mmCIF file of C-alpha atoms and ligand atoms in Angstrom:
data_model
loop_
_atom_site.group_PDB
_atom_site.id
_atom_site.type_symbol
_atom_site.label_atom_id
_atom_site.label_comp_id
_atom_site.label_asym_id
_atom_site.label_seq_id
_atom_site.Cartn_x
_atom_site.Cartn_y
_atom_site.Cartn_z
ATOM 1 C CA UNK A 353 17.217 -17.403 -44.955
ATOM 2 C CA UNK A 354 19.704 -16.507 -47.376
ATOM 3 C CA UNK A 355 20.175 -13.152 -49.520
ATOM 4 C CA UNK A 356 18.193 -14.302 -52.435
ATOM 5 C CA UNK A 357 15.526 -15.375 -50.298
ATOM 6 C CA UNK A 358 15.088 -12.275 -48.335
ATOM 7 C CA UNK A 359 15.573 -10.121 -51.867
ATOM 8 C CA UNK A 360 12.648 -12.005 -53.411
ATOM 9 C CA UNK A 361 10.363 -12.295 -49.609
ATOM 10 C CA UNK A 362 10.809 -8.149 -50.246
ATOM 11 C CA UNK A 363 9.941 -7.814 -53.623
ATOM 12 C CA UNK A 364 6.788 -9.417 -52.987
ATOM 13 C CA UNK A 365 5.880 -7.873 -50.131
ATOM 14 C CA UNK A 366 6.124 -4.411 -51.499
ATOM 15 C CA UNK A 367 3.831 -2.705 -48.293
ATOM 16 C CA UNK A 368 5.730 -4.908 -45.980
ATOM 17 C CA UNK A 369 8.764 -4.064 -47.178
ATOM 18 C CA UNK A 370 8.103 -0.257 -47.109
ATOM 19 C CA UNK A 371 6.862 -0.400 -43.351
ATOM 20 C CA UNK A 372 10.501 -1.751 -43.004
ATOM 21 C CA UNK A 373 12.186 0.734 -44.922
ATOM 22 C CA UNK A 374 10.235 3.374 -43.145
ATOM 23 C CA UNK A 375 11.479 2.034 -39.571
ATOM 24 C CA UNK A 376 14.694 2.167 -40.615
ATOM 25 C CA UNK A 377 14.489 5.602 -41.706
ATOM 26 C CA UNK A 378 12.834 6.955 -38.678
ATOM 27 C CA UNK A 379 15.880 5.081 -37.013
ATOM 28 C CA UNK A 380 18.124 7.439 -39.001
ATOM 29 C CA UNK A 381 15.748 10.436 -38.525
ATOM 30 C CA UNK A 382 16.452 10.373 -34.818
ATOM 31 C CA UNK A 383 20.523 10.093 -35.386
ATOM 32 C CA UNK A 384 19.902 13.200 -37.593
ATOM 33 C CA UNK A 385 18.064 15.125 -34.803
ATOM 34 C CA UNK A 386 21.923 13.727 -32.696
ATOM 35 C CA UNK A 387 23.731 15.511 -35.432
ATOM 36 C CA UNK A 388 21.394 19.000 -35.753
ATOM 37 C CA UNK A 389 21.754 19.384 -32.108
ATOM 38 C CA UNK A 390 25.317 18.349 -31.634
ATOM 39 C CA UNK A 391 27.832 18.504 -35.010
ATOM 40 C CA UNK A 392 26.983 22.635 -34.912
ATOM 41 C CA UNK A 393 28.372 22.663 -31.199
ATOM 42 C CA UNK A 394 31.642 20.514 -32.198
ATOM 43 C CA UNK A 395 30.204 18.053 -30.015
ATOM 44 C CA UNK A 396 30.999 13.785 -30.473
ATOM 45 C CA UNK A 397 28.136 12.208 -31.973
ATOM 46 C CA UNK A 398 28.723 9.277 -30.606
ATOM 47 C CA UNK A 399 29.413 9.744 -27.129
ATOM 48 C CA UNK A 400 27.336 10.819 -24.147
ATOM 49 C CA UNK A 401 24.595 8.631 -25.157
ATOM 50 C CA UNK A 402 21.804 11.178 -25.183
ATOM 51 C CA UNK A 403 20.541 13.014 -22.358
ATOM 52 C CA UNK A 404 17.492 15.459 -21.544
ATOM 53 C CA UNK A 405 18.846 19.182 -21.642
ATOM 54 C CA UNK A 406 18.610 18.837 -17.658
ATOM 55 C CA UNK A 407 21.098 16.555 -17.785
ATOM 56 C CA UNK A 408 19.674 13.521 -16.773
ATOM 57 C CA UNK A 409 20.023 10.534 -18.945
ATOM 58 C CA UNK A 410 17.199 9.380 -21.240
ATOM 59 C CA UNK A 411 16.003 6.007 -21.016
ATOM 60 C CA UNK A 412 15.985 3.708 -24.305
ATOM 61 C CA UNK A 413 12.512 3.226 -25.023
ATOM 62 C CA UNK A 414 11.641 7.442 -24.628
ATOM 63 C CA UNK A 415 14.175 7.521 -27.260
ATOM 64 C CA UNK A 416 12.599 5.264 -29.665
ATOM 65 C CA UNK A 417 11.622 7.165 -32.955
ATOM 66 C CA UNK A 418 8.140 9.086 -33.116
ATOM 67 C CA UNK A 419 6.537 6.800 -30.258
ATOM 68 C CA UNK A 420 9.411 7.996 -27.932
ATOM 69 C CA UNK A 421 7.886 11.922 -28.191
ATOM 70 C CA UNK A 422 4.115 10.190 -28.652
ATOM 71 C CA UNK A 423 4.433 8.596 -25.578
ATOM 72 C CA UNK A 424 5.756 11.147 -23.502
ATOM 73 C CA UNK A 425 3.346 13.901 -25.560
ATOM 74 C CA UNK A 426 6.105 16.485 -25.919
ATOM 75 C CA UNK A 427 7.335 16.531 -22.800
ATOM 76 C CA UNK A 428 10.394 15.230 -20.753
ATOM 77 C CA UNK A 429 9.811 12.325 -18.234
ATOM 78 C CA UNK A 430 12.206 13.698 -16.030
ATOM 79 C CA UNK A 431 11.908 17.292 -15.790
ATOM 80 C CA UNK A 432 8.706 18.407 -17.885
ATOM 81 C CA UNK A 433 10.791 20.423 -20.004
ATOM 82 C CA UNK A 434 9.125 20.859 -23.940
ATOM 83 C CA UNK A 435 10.527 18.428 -26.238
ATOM 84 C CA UNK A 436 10.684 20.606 -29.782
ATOM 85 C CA UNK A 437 8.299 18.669 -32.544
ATOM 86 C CA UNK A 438 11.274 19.026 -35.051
ATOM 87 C CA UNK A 439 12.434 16.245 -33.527
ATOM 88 C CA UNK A 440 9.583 13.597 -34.057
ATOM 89 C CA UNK A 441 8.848 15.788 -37.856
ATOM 90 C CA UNK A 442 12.454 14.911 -38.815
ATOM 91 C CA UNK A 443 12.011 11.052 -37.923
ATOM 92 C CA UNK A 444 9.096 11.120 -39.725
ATOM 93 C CA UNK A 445 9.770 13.199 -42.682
ATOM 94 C CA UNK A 446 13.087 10.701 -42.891
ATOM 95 C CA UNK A 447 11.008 7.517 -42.782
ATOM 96 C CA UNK A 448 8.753 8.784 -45.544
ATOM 97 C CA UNK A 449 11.430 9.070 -47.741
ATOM 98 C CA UNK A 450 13.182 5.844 -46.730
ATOM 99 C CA UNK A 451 9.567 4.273 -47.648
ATOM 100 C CA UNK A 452 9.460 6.400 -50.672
ATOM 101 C CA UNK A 453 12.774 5.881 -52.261
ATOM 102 C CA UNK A 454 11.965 1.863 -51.513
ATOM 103 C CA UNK A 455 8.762 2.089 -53.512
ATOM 104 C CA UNK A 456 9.714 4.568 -56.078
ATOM 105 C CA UNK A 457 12.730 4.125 -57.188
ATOM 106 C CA UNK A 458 15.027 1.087 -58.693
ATOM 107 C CA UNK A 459 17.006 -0.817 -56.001
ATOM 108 C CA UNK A 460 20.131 0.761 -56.800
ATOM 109 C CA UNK A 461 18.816 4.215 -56.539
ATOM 110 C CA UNK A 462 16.947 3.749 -53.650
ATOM 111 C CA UNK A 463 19.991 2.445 -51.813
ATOM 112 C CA UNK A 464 21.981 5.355 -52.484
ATOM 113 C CA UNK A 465 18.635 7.662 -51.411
ATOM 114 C CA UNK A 466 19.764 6.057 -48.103
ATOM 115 C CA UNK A 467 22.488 7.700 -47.779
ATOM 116 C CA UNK A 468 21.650 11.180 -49.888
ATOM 117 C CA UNK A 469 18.292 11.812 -48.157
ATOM 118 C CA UNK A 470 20.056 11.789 -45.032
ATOM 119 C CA UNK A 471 22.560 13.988 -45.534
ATOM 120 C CA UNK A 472 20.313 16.516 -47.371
ATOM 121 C CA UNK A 473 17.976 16.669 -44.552
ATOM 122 C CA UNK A 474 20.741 16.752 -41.916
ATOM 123 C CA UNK A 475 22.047 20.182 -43.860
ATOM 124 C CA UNK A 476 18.970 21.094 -44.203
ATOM 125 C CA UNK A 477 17.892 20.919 -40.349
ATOM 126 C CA UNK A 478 21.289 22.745 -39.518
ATOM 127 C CA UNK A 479 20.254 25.737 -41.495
ATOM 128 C CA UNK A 480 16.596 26.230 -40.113
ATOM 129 C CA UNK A 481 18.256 26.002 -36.884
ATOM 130 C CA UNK A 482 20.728 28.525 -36.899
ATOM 131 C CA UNK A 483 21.828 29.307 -40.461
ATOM 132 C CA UNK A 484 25.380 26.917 -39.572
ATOM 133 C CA UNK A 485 25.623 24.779 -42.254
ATOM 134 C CA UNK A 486 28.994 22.775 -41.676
ATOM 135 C CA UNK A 487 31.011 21.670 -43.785
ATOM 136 C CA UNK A 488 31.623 17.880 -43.446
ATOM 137 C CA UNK A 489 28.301 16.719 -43.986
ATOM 138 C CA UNK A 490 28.197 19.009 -47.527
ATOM 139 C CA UNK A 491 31.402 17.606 -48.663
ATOM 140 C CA UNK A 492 30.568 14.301 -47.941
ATOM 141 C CA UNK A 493 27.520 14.842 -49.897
ATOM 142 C CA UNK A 494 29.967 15.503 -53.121
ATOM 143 C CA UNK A 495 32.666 12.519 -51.974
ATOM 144 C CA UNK A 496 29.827 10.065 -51.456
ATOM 145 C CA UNK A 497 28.038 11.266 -54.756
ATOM 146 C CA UNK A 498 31.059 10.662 -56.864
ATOM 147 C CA UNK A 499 31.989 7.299 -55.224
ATOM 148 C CA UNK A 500 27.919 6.289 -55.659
ATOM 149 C CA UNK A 501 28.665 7.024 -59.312
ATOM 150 C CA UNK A 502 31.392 5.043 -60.081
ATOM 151 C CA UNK A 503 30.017 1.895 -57.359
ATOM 152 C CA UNK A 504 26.501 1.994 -59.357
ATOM 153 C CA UNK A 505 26.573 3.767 -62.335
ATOM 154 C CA UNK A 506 22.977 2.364 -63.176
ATOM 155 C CA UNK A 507 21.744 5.633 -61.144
ATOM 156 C CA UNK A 508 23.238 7.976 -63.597
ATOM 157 C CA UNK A 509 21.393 5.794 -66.175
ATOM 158 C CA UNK A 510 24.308 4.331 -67.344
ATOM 159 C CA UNK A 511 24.038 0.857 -68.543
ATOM 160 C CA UNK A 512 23.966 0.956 -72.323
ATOM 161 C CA UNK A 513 27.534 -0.381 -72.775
ATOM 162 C CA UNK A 514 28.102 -4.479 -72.158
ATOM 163 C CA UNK A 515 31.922 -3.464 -70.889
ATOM 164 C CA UNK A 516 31.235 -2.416 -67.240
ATOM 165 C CA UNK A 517 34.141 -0.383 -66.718
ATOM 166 C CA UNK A 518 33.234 1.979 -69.341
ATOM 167 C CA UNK A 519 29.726 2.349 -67.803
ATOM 168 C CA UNK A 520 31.329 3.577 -64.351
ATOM 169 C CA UNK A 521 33.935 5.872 -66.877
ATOM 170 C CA UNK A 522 30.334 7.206 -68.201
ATOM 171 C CA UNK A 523 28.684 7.549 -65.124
ATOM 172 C CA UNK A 524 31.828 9.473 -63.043
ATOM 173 C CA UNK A 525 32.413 11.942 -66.325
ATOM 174 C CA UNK A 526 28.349 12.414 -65.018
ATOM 175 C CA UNK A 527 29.502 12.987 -61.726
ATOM 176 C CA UNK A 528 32.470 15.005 -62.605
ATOM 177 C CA UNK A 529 30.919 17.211 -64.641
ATOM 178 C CA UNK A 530 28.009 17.424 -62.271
ATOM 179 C CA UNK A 531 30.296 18.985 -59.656
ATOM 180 C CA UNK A 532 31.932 21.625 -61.810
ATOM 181 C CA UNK A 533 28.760 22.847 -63.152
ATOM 182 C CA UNK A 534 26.949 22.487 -59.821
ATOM 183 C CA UNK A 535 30.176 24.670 -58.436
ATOM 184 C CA UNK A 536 30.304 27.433 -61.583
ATOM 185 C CA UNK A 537 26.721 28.027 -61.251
ATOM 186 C CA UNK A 538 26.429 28.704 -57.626
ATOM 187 C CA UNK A 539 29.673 31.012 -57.804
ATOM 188 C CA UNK A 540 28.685 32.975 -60.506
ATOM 189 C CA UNK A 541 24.684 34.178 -59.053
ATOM 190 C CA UNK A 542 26.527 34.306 -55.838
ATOM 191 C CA UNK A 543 29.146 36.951 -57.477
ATOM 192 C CA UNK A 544 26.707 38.861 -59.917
ATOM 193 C CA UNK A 545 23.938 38.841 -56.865
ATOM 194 C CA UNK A 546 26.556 40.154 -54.047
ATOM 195 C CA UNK A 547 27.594 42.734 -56.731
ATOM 196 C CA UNK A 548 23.818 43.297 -57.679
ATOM 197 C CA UNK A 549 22.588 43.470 -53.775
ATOM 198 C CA UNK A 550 25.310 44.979 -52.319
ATOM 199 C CA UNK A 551 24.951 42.169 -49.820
ATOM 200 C CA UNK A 552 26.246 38.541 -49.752
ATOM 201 C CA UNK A 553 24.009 36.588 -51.741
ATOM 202 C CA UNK A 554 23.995 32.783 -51.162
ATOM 203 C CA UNK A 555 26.828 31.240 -48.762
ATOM 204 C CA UNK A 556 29.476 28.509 -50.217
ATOM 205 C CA UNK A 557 27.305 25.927 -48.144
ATOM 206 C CA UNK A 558 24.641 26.675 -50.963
ATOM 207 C CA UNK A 559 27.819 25.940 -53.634
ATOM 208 C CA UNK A 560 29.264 22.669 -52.011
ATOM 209 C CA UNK A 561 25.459 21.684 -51.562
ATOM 210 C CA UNK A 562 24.922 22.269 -55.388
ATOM 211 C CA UNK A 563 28.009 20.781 -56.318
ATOM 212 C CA UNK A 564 27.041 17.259 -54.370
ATOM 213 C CA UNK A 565 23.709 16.986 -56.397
ATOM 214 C CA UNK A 566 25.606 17.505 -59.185
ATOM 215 C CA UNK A 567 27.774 14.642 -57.811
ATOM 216 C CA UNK A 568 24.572 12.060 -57.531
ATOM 217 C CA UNK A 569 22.863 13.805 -60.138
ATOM 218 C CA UNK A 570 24.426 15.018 -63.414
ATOM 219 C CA UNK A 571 24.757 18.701 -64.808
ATOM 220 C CA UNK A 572 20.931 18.239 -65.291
ATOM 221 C CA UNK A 573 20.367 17.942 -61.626
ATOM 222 C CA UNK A 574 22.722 21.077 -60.256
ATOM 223 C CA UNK A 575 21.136 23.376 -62.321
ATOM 224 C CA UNK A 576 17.919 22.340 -61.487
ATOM 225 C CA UNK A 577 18.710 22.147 -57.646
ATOM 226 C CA UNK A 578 19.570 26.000 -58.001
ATOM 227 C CA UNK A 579 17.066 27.302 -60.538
ATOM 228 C CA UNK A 580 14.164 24.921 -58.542
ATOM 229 C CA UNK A 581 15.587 25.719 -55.178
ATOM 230 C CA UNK A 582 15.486 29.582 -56.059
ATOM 231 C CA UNK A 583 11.844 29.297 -56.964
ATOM 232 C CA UNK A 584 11.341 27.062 -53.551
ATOM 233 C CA UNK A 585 12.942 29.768 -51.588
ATOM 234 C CA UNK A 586 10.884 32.625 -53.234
ATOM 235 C CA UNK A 587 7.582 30.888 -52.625
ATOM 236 C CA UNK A 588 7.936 30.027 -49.455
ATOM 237 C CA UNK A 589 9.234 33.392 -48.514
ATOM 238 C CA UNK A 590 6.486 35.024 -50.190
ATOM 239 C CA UNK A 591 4.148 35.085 -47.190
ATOM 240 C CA UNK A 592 6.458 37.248 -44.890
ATOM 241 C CA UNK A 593 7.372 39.178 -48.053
ATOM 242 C CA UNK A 594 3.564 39.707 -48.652
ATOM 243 C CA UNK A 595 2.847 40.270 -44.381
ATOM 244 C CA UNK A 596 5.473 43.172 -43.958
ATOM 245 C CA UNK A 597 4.338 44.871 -46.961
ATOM 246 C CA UNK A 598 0.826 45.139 -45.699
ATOM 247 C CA UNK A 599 2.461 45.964 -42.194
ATOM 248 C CA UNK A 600 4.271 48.442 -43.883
ATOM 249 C CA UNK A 601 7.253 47.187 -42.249
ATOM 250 C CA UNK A 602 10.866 46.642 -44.093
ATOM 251 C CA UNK A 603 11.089 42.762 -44.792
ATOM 252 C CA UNK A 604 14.178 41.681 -43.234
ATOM 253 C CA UNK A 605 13.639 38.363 -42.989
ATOM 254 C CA UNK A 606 16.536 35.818 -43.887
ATOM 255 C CA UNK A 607 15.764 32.326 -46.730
ATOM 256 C CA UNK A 608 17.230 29.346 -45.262
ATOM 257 C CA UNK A 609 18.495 28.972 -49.162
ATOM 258 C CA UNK A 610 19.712 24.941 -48.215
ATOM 259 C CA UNK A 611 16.431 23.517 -47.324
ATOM 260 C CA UNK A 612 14.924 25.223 -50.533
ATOM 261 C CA UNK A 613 18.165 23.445 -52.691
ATOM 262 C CA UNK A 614 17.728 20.375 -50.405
ATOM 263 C CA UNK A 615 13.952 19.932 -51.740
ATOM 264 C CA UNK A 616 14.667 20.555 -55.201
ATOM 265 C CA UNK A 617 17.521 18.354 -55.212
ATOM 266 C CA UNK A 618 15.156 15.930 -53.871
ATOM 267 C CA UNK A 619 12.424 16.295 -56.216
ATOM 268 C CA UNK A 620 15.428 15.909 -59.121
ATOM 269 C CA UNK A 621 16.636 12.415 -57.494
ATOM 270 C CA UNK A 622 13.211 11.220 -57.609
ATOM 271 C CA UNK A 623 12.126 12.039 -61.079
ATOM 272 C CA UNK A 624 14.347 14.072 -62.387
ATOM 273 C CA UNK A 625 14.111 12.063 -66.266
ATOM 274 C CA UNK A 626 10.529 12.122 -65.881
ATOM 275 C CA UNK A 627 10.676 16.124 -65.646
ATOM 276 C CA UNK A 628 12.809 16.459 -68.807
ATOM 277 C CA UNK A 629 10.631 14.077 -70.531
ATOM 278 C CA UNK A 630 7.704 16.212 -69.176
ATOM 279 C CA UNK A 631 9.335 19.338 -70.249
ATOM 280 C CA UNK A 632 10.045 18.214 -73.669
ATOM 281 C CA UNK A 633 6.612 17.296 -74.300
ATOM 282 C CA UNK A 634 5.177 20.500 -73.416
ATOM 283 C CA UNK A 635 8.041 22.366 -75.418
ATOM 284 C CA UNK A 636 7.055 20.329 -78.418
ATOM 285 C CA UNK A 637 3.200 20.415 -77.954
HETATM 286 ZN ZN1 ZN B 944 14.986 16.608 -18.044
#
């Protein structure tokens, strides 16, 4: 079957083709759960092939994603030991999107999701884990962005001109600009909130991570992956807020801040036009 063939067998099995993307993603979910675990710990991530935390080896097919932790219901084979459900969530939150991006978005677009959802989620797991957020997986996230622009700028909606070289000039200015806004942003709250709160506010994970959405996305999309991912992180800190007040207790819980930008940058990826156009419309109404 040649490339055509398959392209066109895809595009008119849309379900079909979705059920593929999605195994594909959980595939990736699981190497994600490989990096969480091990890229925090300076660990390969390549070699040992993985092994139970009692050290015995894992056989393939308990490591096959979401029916590997189905099948052995959350527990080791060898040892009994708990198997933590963020493992089988991540697969599946990763497949989702793998499915989503295929359905949603434009081919180009939803190949580069491949590689942005990814890394988003991977900094985002890091941070609920321990608050480590390291650093090559964020800079990445602003390398690949910029070399995503200039490969396809189609995703920064560039394709009005008929010379294609200007189009990628367009679409890396995008990028470009994306990541100095994305960066000024972050730095500035960071230094008027640390001044404000006498405490650090925000970490420069949170600025690289802005600064790569800016990358894929545009100005448009940094600012809305802080101002969104600000409101993200306020809601969902808002019930322990809420509890310890009632407690009368001191909150002193800490906001993972990189899942919160994570989403947002997310949500921005996926429609973030549609939200301007939205916006406009209800400005104008
Ligand atoms: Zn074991």
């Amino acid at each position: 079957m040649s490339l055509t063939m398959l392209q066109n067998f895809l595009l008119l099995h849309p379900a079909l083709s979705a059920v593929c993307a999605g195994a594909i993603g959980a595939c990736v979910g699981s190497f994600i759960n490989v990096c969480i675990y091990r890229i925090p710990q300076g660990i390969s991530i390549v070699t040992p092939a993985s092994r139970c935390a009692c050290g015995k080896p894992i056989p393939f097919w308990f490591n096959i994603p979401l029916f590997g932790w189905l099948m052995l219901r959350g527990r080791a084979d060898c040892c009994g030991a708990k198997i933590s459900l963020r493992y089988p969530l991540i697969e599946l939150i990763t497949a989702l999107f793998y499915a989503a991006a295929w359905l949603l978005l434009p081919p180009a677009k939803a190949s580069v999701a491949c590689v942005l959802l990814p890394l988003l989620i991977l900094l985002a797991g890091c941070d609920l884990d321990d608050m480590m957020v390291p650093d090559a997986p964020n800079f990445a996230l602003v390398g690949t962005g910029l070399f995503f622009s200039i490969l396809l700028p189609s995703i920064h909606g560039e394709t009005s001109h008929n010379i294609e070289v200007i189009n990628r000039i367009h679409a890396a200015t995008d990028s470009l600009i994306g990541i100095a806004v994305g960066t000024a942003l972050v730095w500035w709250i960071r230094t008027i909130g640390t001044v404000l709160a006498g405490r650090e506010a925000m970490g420069e994970a949170d600025i690289i991570l802005c600064a790569g959405i800016g990358a894929y996305c545009g100005w448009q999309g940094a600012a809305f992956c802080l101002f969104g991912g600000s409101v993200i992180g306020v809601i969902t800190a808002l019930p322990g807020m809420i509890l310890s007040k009632i407690k009368g207790e001191e909150y002193t819980g800490v906001v993972p801040f990189v899942p919160s930008l994570a989403t947002a940058g997310t949500i921005w990826f996926f429609r973030g036009p549609e939200l301007v156009m939205a916006w406009h419309q209800w400005v104008n109404s």
